mmCIF file of C-alpha atoms in Angstrom:
data_model
loop_
_atom_site.group_PDB
_atom_site.id
_atom_site.type_symbol
_atom_site.label_atom_id
_atom_site.label_comp_id
_atom_site.label_asym_id
_atom_site.label_seq_id
_atom_site.Cartn_x
_atom_site.Cartn_y
_atom_site.Cartn_z
ATOM 1 C CA MET A 2 81.516 -7.603 29.017
ATOM 2 C CA THR A 3 81.568 -4.159 31.160
ATOM 3 C CA LEU A 4 83.121 -1.877 33.028
ATOM 4 C CA ARG A 5 80.442 -0.101 35.409
ATOM 5 C CA ILE A 6 81.215 2.795 37.613
ATOM 6 C CA ASP A 7 78.701 3.491 40.566
ATOM 7 C CA ILE A 8 78.268 7.408 41.192
ATOM 8 C CA SER A 9 74.773 6.903 42.402
ATOM 9 C CA GLY A 10 75.032 10.247 45.242
ATOM 10 C CA LEU A 11 77.942 11.550 43.142
ATOM 11 C CA PRO A 12 77.825 16.066 42.570
ATOM 12 C CA SER A 13 77.935 16.496 38.777
ATOM 13 C CA GLU A 14 80.955 18.413 40.097
ATOM 14 C CA ARG A 15 83.001 15.905 41.002
ATOM 15 C CA LEU A 16 82.944 14.565 37.436
ATOM 16 C CA ARG A 17 85.859 15.761 36.239
ATOM 17 C CA PHE A 18 87.692 16.571 32.499
ATOM 18 C CA ALA A 19 90.661 17.186 32.907
ATOM 19 C CA ALA A 20 93.977 16.783 30.262
ATOM 20 C CA SER A 21 97.047 14.954 31.281
ATOM 21 C CA PRO A 22 100.583 15.429 30.373
ATOM 22 C CA LEU A 23 101.871 11.640 31.965
ATOM 23 C CA ALA A 24 98.534 10.243 30.468
ATOM 24 C CA GLU A 25 99.763 11.679 27.147
ATOM 25 C CA LEU A 26 103.112 10.578 27.323
ATOM 26 C CA THR A 27 102.202 6.625 28.647
ATOM 27 C CA ALA A 28 99.798 7.183 24.623
ATOM 28 C CA MET A 29 102.825 7.694 23.316
ATOM 29 C CA LEU A 30 104.944 5.159 25.318
ATOM 30 C CA HIS A 31 102.150 2.722 23.839
ATOM 31 C CA VAL A 32 102.491 3.918 20.175
ATOM 32 C CA LEU A 33 105.801 2.931 20.134
ATOM 33 C CA ALA A 34 105.447 -0.034 21.898
ATOM 34 C CA GLU A 35 102.879 -1.179 19.774
ATOM 35 C CA PRO A 36 102.905 1.022 17.094
ATOM 36 C CA GLY A 37 100.515 -1.531 14.802
ATOM 37 C CA HIS A 38 97.605 -0.647 17.151
ATOM 38 C CA HIS A 39 98.269 3.060 16.047
ATOM 39 C CA PRO A 40 99.182 3.517 12.308
ATOM 40 C CA GLN A 41 97.971 6.932 11.350
ATOM 41 C CA PHE A 42 101.172 7.402 13.855
ATOM 42 C CA ALA A 43 103.463 5.381 11.759
ATOM 43 C CA ASP A 44 105.701 7.845 10.214
ATOM 44 C CA TRP A 45 105.685 9.357 14.261
ATOM 45 C CA ALA A 46 106.876 6.702 16.025
ATOM 46 C CA GLY A 47 108.997 5.643 13.052
ATOM 47 C CA GLU A 48 111.409 9.502 13.202
ATOM 48 C CA VAL A 49 110.681 8.521 16.935
ATOM 49 C CA TRP A 50 112.573 5.742 16.904
ATOM 50 C CA ALA A 51 115.280 7.481 14.482
ATOM 51 C CA GLY A 52 116.418 9.898 16.847
ATOM 52 C CA LEU A 53 116.401 8.039 20.377
ATOM 53 C CA ARG A 54 120.107 8.539 21.965
ATOM 54 C CA PRO A 55 120.936 4.106 21.577
ATOM 55 C CA GLU A 56 120.662 4.926 25.627
ATOM 56 C CA LEU A 57 116.739 5.878 25.934
ATOM 57 C CA ALA A 58 115.657 3.253 23.849
ATOM 58 C CA GLU A 59 116.883 0.898 25.431
ATOM 59 C CA ARG A 60 115.547 1.947 28.973
ATOM 60 C CA LEU A 61 112.290 2.010 27.205
ATOM 61 C CA ARG A 62 111.848 -1.066 26.137
ATOM 62 C CA GLU A 63 113.377 -2.385 29.178
ATOM 63 C CA ALA A 64 109.643 -1.154 31.293
ATOM 64 C CA GLU A 65 107.369 -0.699 28.361
ATOM 65 C CA PHE A 66 105.345 -3.650 30.898
ATOM 66 C CA LEU A 67 104.272 -0.124 32.488
ATOM 67 C CA TRP A 68 102.408 0.801 28.909
ATOM 68 C CA ARG A 69 102.890 -1.982 26.744
ATOM 69 C CA SER A 70 99.927 -4.203 26.580
ATOM 70 C CA SER A 71 97.881 -2.314 29.615
ATOM 71 C CA GLN A 72 98.793 1.111 31.476
ATOM 72 C CA ALA A 73 100.081 1.085 34.810
ATOM 73 C CA ASP A 74 97.661 2.909 37.336
ATOM 74 C CA PHE A 75 99.928 5.071 38.588
ATOM 75 C CA LEU A 76 100.335 6.808 35.353
ATOM 76 C CA ILE A 77 97.168 7.362 34.224
ATOM 77 C CA PRO A 78 96.707 10.979 37.268
ATOM 78 C CA ALA A 79 93.236 10.938 38.554
ATOM 79 C CA ARG A 80 94.366 14.979 39.693
ATOM 80 C CA PRO A 81 95.593 15.925 36.599
ATOM 81 C CA ARG A 82 98.558 18.871 37.184
ATOM 82 C CA PRO A 83 99.524 21.290 34.451
ATOM 83 C CA THR A 84 103.260 19.629 33.956
ATOM 84 C CA LEU A 85 105.031 16.557 33.976
ATOM 85 C CA ALA A 86 106.593 17.333 36.896
ATOM 86 C CA GLU A 87 104.385 18.050 39.235
ATOM 87 C CA GLU A 88 102.763 14.189 37.687
ATOM 88 C CA LEU A 89 105.503 12.352 38.510
ATOM 89 C CA ASP A 90 105.805 14.399 41.842
ATOM 90 C CA GLU A 91 102.953 12.966 42.681
ATOM 91 C CA VAL A 92 104.017 9.096 41.397
ATOM 92 C CA ASP A 93 107.100 9.669 43.438
ATOM 93 C CA ARG A 94 104.151 10.263 46.727
ATOM 94 C CA ILE A 95 102.968 6.379 46.417
ATOM 95 C CA ASP A 96 103.804 3.999 49.200
ATOM 96 C CA ASP A 97 106.363 1.215 47.541
ATOM 97 C CA GLU A 98 103.718 -1.771 47.656
ATOM 98 C CA THR A 99 101.172 0.669 46.069
ATOM 99 C CA TYR A 100 103.811 1.114 43.043
ATOM 100 C CA VAL A 101 105.115 -2.910 43.020
ATOM 101 C CA THR A 102 101.357 -4.415 43.056
ATOM 102 C CA ALA A 103 100.502 -1.767 40.094
ATOM 103 C CA ALA A 104 103.785 -2.419 37.797
ATOM 104 C CA LEU A 105 103.070 -6.117 38.907
ATOM 105 C CA VAL A 106 99.418 -6.243 37.184
ATOM 106 C CA THR A 107 101.519 -5.120 33.698
ATOM 107 C CA THR A 108 104.452 -6.748 33.111
ATOM 108 C CA CYS A 109 102.876 -10.302 34.458
ATOM 109 C CA GLY A 110 100.343 -9.913 32.139
ATOM 110 C CA SER A 111 98.061 -11.311 35.824
ATOM 111 C CA ASN A 112 94.818 -10.224 37.200
ATOM 112 C CA ARG A 113 94.039 -7.406 39.715
ATOM 113 C CA VAL A 114 94.642 -8.494 42.698
ATOM 114 C CA PRO A 115 92.353 -7.180 46.110
ATOM 115 C CA LEU A 116 93.322 -4.734 48.396
ATOM 116 C CA ALA A 117 93.523 -7.721 50.775
ATOM 117 C CA ALA A 118 95.958 -10.064 49.314
ATOM 118 C CA PRO A 119 100.411 -10.827 50.322
ATOM 119 C CA SER A 120 101.929 -8.600 48.947
ATOM 120 C CA PRO A 121 105.439 -10.127 46.487
ATOM 121 C CA LEU A 122 107.338 -7.104 49.216
ATOM 122 C CA THR A 123 106.882 -8.668 52.026
ATOM 123 C CA ASP A 124 104.964 -12.148 50.961
ATOM 124 C CA ALA A 125 107.324 -15.382 49.439
ATOM 125 C CA SER A 126 104.479 -16.960 48.310
ATOM 126 C CA ALA A 127 103.202 -14.196 46.370
ATOM 127 C CA ARG A 128 106.755 -13.005 45.261
ATOM 128 C CA GLU A 129 107.085 -16.571 43.866
ATOM 129 C CA ARG A 130 104.458 -16.199 41.530
ATOM 130 C CA ALA A 131 104.606 -12.886 40.841
ATOM 131 C CA LEU A 132 108.125 -14.268 38.819
ATOM 132 C CA ASP A 133 106.740 -17.441 37.390
ATOM 133 C CA LEU A 134 104.318 -15.348 35.813
ATOM 134 C CA ALA A 135 106.571 -12.733 34.402
ATOM 135 C CA GLN A 136 108.968 -15.764 33.531
ATOM 136 C CA ALA A 137 106.178 -16.749 31.214
ATOM 137 C CA ARG A 138 105.127 -13.324 29.410
ATOM 138 C CA GLY A 139 109.051 -13.146 28.396
ATOM 139 C CA ALA A 140 112.973 -12.801 29.575
ATOM 140 C CA ARG A 141 112.332 -9.088 29.759
ATOM 141 C CA GLN A 142 109.602 -9.688 32.486
ATOM 142 C CA GLU A 143 110.927 -11.390 34.340
ATOM 143 C CA ALA A 144 114.622 -9.590 34.746
ATOM 144 C CA PHE A 145 112.313 -6.382 34.685
ATOM 145 C CA ALA A 146 109.837 -8.105 37.518
ATOM 146 C CA GLU A 147 112.900 -9.082 39.407
ATOM 147 C CA ARG A 148 114.923 -5.855 39.038
ATOM 148 C CA LEU A 149 111.699 -4.353 40.688
ATOM 149 C CA LEU A 150 110.817 -6.881 43.213
ATOM 150 C CA ALA A 151 114.015 -6.132 45.227
ATOM 151 C CA ASP A 152 115.352 -2.979 44.506
ATOM 152 C CA PRO A 153 111.655 -0.647 43.956
ATOM 153 C CA SER A 154 112.945 2.566 44.980
ATOM 154 C CA ALA A 155 115.940 2.266 42.228
ATOM 155 C CA VAL A 156 113.149 0.950 39.668
ATOM 156 C CA ARG A 157 110.811 3.610 40.078
ATOM 157 C CA THR A 158 114.301 6.010 40.160
ATOM 158 C CA ARG A 159 115.474 5.010 36.603
ATOM 159 C CA VAL A 160 111.432 4.699 35.399
ATOM 160 C CA ARG A 161 110.692 8.424 36.268
ATOM 161 C CA HIS A 162 113.906 9.375 34.725
ATOM 162 C CA THR A 163 113.077 7.434 30.917
ATOM 163 C CA LEU A 164 110.189 9.203 31.480
ATOM 164 C CA GLU A 165 112.291 12.909 32.209
ATOM 165 C CA GLN A 166 114.963 12.059 29.835
ATOM 166 C CA CYS A 167 111.020 11.330 27.076
ATOM 167 C CA ALA A 168 110.219 14.657 28.141
ATOM 168 C CA GLU A 169 112.812 16.074 26.631
ATOM 169 C CA ALA A 170 113.192 13.793 23.135
ATOM 170 C CA PHE A 171 110.162 14.016 22.187
ATOM 171 C CA PHE A 172 107.283 14.915 24.092
ATOM 172 C CA ASP A 173 107.783 18.561 24.646
ATOM 173 C CA ALA A 174 107.485 18.577 21.512
ATOM 174 C CA ALA A 175 104.410 16.383 20.807
ATOM 175 C CA TRP A 176 102.921 17.379 23.531
ATOM 176 C CA ALA A 177 103.271 21.378 22.642
ATOM 177 C CA GLY A 178 101.436 19.713 19.319
ATOM 178 C CA VAL A 179 98.176 18.168 20.520
ATOM 179 C CA ALA A 180 97.174 20.756 23.394
ATOM 180 C CA VAL A 181 95.383 22.367 21.502
ATOM 181 C CA GLN A 182 93.256 19.808 20.003
ATOM 182 C CA LEU A 183 92.753 18.403 24.307
ATOM 183 C CA ALA A 184 92.058 22.469 25.325
ATOM 184 C CA THR A 185 89.265 22.346 22.309
ATOM 185 C CA ASP A 186 88.005 19.003 23.194
ATOM 186 C CA LEU A 187 87.770 19.683 27.116
ATOM 187 C CA ARG A 188 86.030 23.133 26.113
ATOM 188 C CA LEU A 189 83.049 21.232 24.520
ATOM 189 C CA LYS A 190 82.443 18.353 27.150
ATOM 190 C CA ASN A 191 82.738 21.014 30.071
ATOM 191 C CA ASP A 192 80.077 22.643 28.202
ATOM 192 C CA LEU A 193 77.945 19.795 27.701
ATOM 193 C CA LEU A 194 78.563 18.606 30.983
ATOM 194 C CA LYS A 195 77.657 22.237 32.536
ATOM 195 C CA ARG A 196 74.531 22.798 30.148
ATOM 196 C CA GLN A 197 73.779 19.476 29.662
ATOM 197 C CA GLY A 198 74.231 16.705 31.836
ATOM 198 C CA ILE A 199 76.605 14.154 32.384
ATOM 199 C CA GLY A 200 74.400 12.179 30.414
ATOM 200 C CA ALA A 201 75.548 14.345 27.447
ATOM 201 C CA ALA A 202 78.751 14.911 27.722
ATOM 202 C CA LEU A 203 79.510 10.533 28.414
ATOM 203 C CA ALA A 204 77.770 10.485 25.245
ATOM 204 C CA SER A 205 79.829 12.908 23.195
ATOM 205 C CA VAL A 206 83.072 10.611 24.875
ATOM 206 C CA SER A 207 82.196 7.846 23.054
ATOM 207 C CA GLY A 208 79.430 4.794 22.240
ATOM 208 C CA ALA A 209 81.740 2.656 24.691
ATOM 209 C CA VAL A 210 80.941 4.753 27.274
ATOM 210 C CA THR A 211 77.000 5.517 28.092
ATOM 211 C CA LEU A 212 75.149 6.319 31.734
ATOM 212 C CA ALA A 213 72.538 4.105 32.961
ATOM 213 C CA PRO A 214 68.528 5.057 33.058
ATOM 214 C CA ASP A 215 69.093 5.252 36.096
ATOM 215 C CA GLY A 216 71.448 7.690 36.260
ATOM 216 C CA ASP A 217 73.323 6.002 38.611
ATOM 217 C CA CYS A 218 76.283 4.400 37.122
ATOM 218 C CA ILE A 219 79.156 4.913 34.180
ATOM 219 C CA VAL A 220 78.875 1.667 31.688
ATOM 220 C CA VAL A 221 82.124 1.658 29.801
ATOM 221 C CA ASP A 222 82.343 -1.482 27.175
ATOM 222 C CA LYS A 223 85.481 -3.102 28.629
ATOM 223 C CA LEU A 224 87.452 -6.464 27.874
ATOM 224 C CA GLN A 225 86.388 -7.833 31.461
ATOM 225 C CA ASP A 226 83.660 -7.167 33.426
ATOM 226 C CA LYS A 227 84.458 -5.063 36.204
ATOM 227 C CA THR A 228 82.137 -2.789 38.758
ATOM 228 C CA THR A 229 84.035 0.079 40.983
ATOM 229 C CA ALA A 230 82.623 3.169 42.637
ATOM 230 C CA ALA A 231 83.401 6.828 42.538
ATOM 231 C CA ARG A 232 81.359 7.724 45.343
ATOM 232 C CA GLY A 233 83.510 10.439 47.700
ATOM 233 C CA ALA A 234 86.272 10.708 45.169
ATOM 234 C CA GLY A 235 84.583 11.509 41.764
ATOM 235 C CA VAL A 236 85.297 9.972 38.265
ATOM 236 C CA THR A 237 88.200 11.494 36.065
ATOM 237 C CA PHE A 238 87.792 11.769 31.809
ATOM 238 C CA ILE A 239 90.966 12.685 30.262
ATOM 239 C CA PRO A 240 91.279 13.327 26.581
ATOM 240 C CA SER A 241 94.428 11.506 24.253
ATOM 241 C CA VAL A 242 95.343 12.413 21.082
ATOM 242 C CA PHE A 243 97.745 9.725 20.704
ATOM 243 C CA GLY A 244 95.606 7.217 22.645
ATOM 244 C CA ARG A 245 93.063 6.736 19.292
ATOM 245 C CA PRO A 246 91.386 4.425 19.412
ATOM 246 C CA HIS A 247 92.062 2.724 23.161
ATOM 247 C CA LEU A 248 89.963 3.761 26.445
ATOM 248 C CA VAL A 249 91.450 3.041 29.241
ATOM 249 C CA ALA A 250 89.607 2.716 32.585
ATOM 250 C CA VAL A 251 91.380 2.602 36.070
ATOM 251 C CA HIS A 252 89.362 0.617 38.184
ATOM 252 C CA ALA A 253 91.416 -1.243 40.818
ATOM 253 C CA PRO A 254 90.555 -1.525 44.050
ATOM 254 C CA GLY A 255 92.145 1.627 46.181
ATOM 255 C CA TRP A 256 92.111 3.549 43.063
ATOM 256 C CA GLN A 257 90.135 6.351 42.011
ATOM 257 C CA PRO A 258 88.145 5.661 38.681
ATOM 258 C CA VAL A 259 89.905 7.294 35.882
ATOM 259 C CA VAL A 260 88.462 6.826 32.148
ATOM 260 C CA GLN A 261 91.545 8.091 28.726
ATOM 261 C CA TYR A 262 89.130 8.695 25.990
ATOM 262 C CA PRO A 263 90.437 9.270 22.403
ATOM 263 C CA VAL A 264 89.193 12.442 21.440
ATOM 264 C CA ALA A 265 88.759 11.619 17.183
ATOM 265 C CA GLY A 266 87.667 8.319 15.129
ATOM 266 C CA PRO A 267 89.786 6.361 13.093
ATOM 267 C CA GLY A 268 89.768 6.839 9.428
ATOM 268 C CA PRO A 269 88.869 4.713 7.539
ATOM 269 C CA SER A 270 89.632 0.887 6.743
ATOM 270 C CA GLU A 271 91.417 -0.890 3.528
ATOM 271 C CA PRO A 272 89.225 -2.704 1.638
ATOM 272 C CA VAL A 273 89.951 -6.667 1.418
ATOM 273 C CA SER A 274 87.754 -9.735 -0.289
ATOM 274 C CA LEU A 275 84.396 -11.174 -0.138
ATOM 275 C CA GLU A 276 86.000 -14.436 0.616
ATOM 276 C CA THR A 277 88.727 -12.993 3.014
ATOM 277 C CA VAL A 278 85.354 -11.105 4.748
ATOM 278 C CA THR A 279 83.732 -14.299 5.236
ATOM 279 C CA LEU A 280 86.134 -16.595 6.296
ATOM 280 C CA ARG A 281 86.994 -14.390 8.726
ATOM 281 C CA LEU A 282 83.730 -13.496 10.106
ATOM 282 C CA GLU A 283 83.070 -16.929 10.197
ATOM 283 C CA ALA A 284 86.017 -17.324 12.424
ATOM 284 C CA LEU A 285 84.621 -14.494 14.823
ATOM 285 C CA ALA A 286 80.966 -15.486 15.044
ATOM 286 C CA HIS A 287 81.467 -17.640 18.370
ATOM 287 C CA PRO A 288 81.387 -14.814 21.226
ATOM 288 C CA VAL A 289 84.674 -16.808 23.121
ATOM 289 C CA ARG A 290 86.498 -16.075 19.941
ATOM 290 C CA LEU A 291 86.104 -12.782 19.829
ATOM 291 C CA ARG A 292 87.018 -12.599 24.000
ATOM 292 C CA LEU A 293 90.142 -14.720 23.157
ATOM 293 C CA LEU A 294 90.843 -11.866 19.981
ATOM 294 C CA ARG A 295 90.069 -8.587 22.297
ATOM 295 C CA THR A 296 92.471 -10.392 25.304
ATOM 296 C CA LEU A 297 95.026 -11.439 22.692
ATOM 297 C CA ALA A 298 94.466 -7.099 21.407
ATOM 298 C CA ARG A 299 96.623 -6.121 24.965
ATOM 299 C CA GLY A 300 100.502 -8.679 23.776
ATOM 300 C CA PRO A 301 100.765 -12.368 22.860
ATOM 301 C CA HIS A 302 99.266 -15.051 25.696
ATOM 302 C CA THR A 303 99.586 -18.924 25.710
ATOM 303 C CA THR A 304 96.534 -21.207 25.530
ATOM 304 C CA GLY A 305 97.084 -21.591 29.551
ATOM 305 C CA GLU A 306 97.105 -17.698 30.302
ATOM 306 C CA LEU A 307 94.026 -17.220 28.184
ATOM 307 C CA ALA A 308 92.342 -20.295 29.927
ATOM 308 C CA HIS A 309 93.449 -18.934 33.495
ATOM 309 C CA THR A 310 91.483 -15.675 31.692
ATOM 310 C CA TRP A 311 88.598 -17.107 31.088
ATOM 311 C CA GLU A 312 87.958 -19.926 32.988
ATOM 312 C CA LEU A 313 87.501 -22.419 30.369
ATOM 313 C CA SER A 314 90.267 -25.696 29.634
ATOM 314 C CA PRO A 315 92.665 -25.873 28.112
ATOM 315 C CA PRO A 316 91.625 -28.092 25.000
ATOM 316 C CA GLU A 317 88.737 -25.712 24.494
ATOM 317 C CA VAL A 318 90.923 -22.890 23.784
ATOM 318 C CA SER A 319 93.255 -24.784 21.764
ATOM 319 C CA ARG A 320 89.918 -25.378 19.627
ATOM 320 C CA HIS A 321 89.325 -21.595 19.583
ATOM 321 C CA LEU A 322 92.490 -19.911 18.538
ATOM 322 C CA ALA A 323 93.340 -22.884 15.816
ATOM 323 C CA ALA A 324 89.535 -21.596 14.336
ATOM 324 C CA LEU A 325 91.527 -17.835 14.291
ATOM 325 C CA ARG A 326 94.914 -18.979 13.367
ATOM 326 C CA ARG A 327 92.985 -21.003 10.008
ATOM 327 C CA ALA A 328 91.489 -17.153 9.211
ATOM 328 C CA GLY A 329 95.113 -15.833 9.131
ATOM 329 C CA LEU A 330 94.083 -13.113 12.414
ATOM 330 C CA LEU A 331 96.419 -14.937 14.852
ATOM 331 C CA THR A 332 100.143 -16.361 14.653
ATOM 332 C CA ALA A 333 102.020 -18.420 16.441
ATOM 333 C CA ARG A 334 105.552 -18.404 18.266
ATOM 334 C CA ARG A 335 107.567 -20.709 19.775
ATOM 335 C CA HIS A 336 109.802 -19.847 23.198
ATOM 336 C CA GLY A 337 111.207 -22.048 24.468
ATOM 337 C CA ARG A 338 108.920 -24.419 26.498
ATOM 338 C CA TYR A 339 106.288 -21.910 26.067
ATOM 339 C CA VAL A 340 103.467 -21.001 22.675
ATOM 340 C CA ARG A 341 102.355 -17.625 22.673
ATOM 341 C CA TYR A 342 99.474 -16.337 20.079
ATOM 342 C CA THR A 343 99.990 -13.094 18.796
ATOM 343 C CA LEU A 344 96.912 -11.069 16.688
ATOM 344 C CA ASN A 345 97.561 -10.047 13.380
ATOM 345 C CA LEU A 346 96.014 -6.071 13.716
ATOM 346 C CA PRO A 347 96.298 -5.418 10.090
ATOM 347 C CA ASP A 348 94.394 -8.826 9.363
ATOM 348 C CA LEU A 349 92.339 -7.128 11.755
ATOM 349 C CA THR A 350 91.631 -3.966 10.137
ATOM 350 C CA ALA A 351 90.996 -5.283 6.818
ATOM 351 C CA LEU A 352 87.767 -6.606 8.291
ATOM 352 C CA GLY A 353 86.561 -3.051 8.985
ATOM 353 C CA THR A 354 87.816 -0.002 12.134
ATOM 354 C CA ASP A 355 84.612 -0.699 13.829
ATOM 355 C CA LEU A 356 85.468 -4.188 14.927
ATOM 356 C CA LEU A 357 89.232 -3.200 15.547
ATOM 357 C CA ALA A 358 88.279 -0.606 17.904
ATOM 358 C CA ALA A 359 85.902 -3.067 20.224
ATOM 359 C CA VAL A 360 88.756 -5.405 19.956
ATOM 360 C CA LEU A 361 90.855 -2.506 21.704
ATOM 361 C CA ARG A 362 89.375 -1.234 24.329
#
């Protein structure tokens, strides 16, 4: 399960390390939406939520699908700018079709679509499918998708205004605190790139990012097998303090490859009983179950969604989910006609931070 970025013939100067205010704000918003992924920021998240005005808190909930399970590609800039305002201006220059398609990927939990696929803004069948997928995710997702498809301009304006309000409410203060860490990391990465080459720079990013032996490909350990090319535009690596332990990768057709990586490793795990460890490791011994867990780490999914993602039969998925539930790694909750399965992050964390980081990548 890897993302392979073709860099054959790419000059070293086209591999960039740069900080992005918008990408770090997106990481913070993910922490607020999924604090269980980031126990080290639990206190920070609690303080932020407690201090938010009710109107802004509701705005974050209505648009959280842009950053909760995965991040919309336009929120991870390929060409970072010095300020959040400048990066938001760049987002405003994206056409509606590109923006809507990227937003629907995160809102609907659907696979990324090829460039030639019909647009839900102009094609009735594509629109109906997008709304069906959003409905399966939940009422809020359905409402957001409906608004986005009905009036993309209004939704885009509202999302930008929400992000600008976040800057005043908590981002500006937090950014001032992490900017030094990011600058320090960037000095290290750029020095390695200049003095020792791409391989050394990538090795310092993460153990999950490597240079292929032939030097023509960057290999990133990710959820699904994907390929993309960096020829011409290059590759951008963005450090993140709040994004730990995630590796976020932009790889969809039409987008320049970007990897957002954590600047520090996770802390030690809490000890658990040998009996519990044995039961859970036995449940994880099957490779299909590990793949299902990595998908569920992005958010709740139904049996049908998991079966579609991994091209399995629903009965086969159900058997594996049952084994994971017996090990206490999943919970199930019914929402109308859908049963969604959720990963128990605290129990997974008890098995070790290496496993947690691998599942959350």
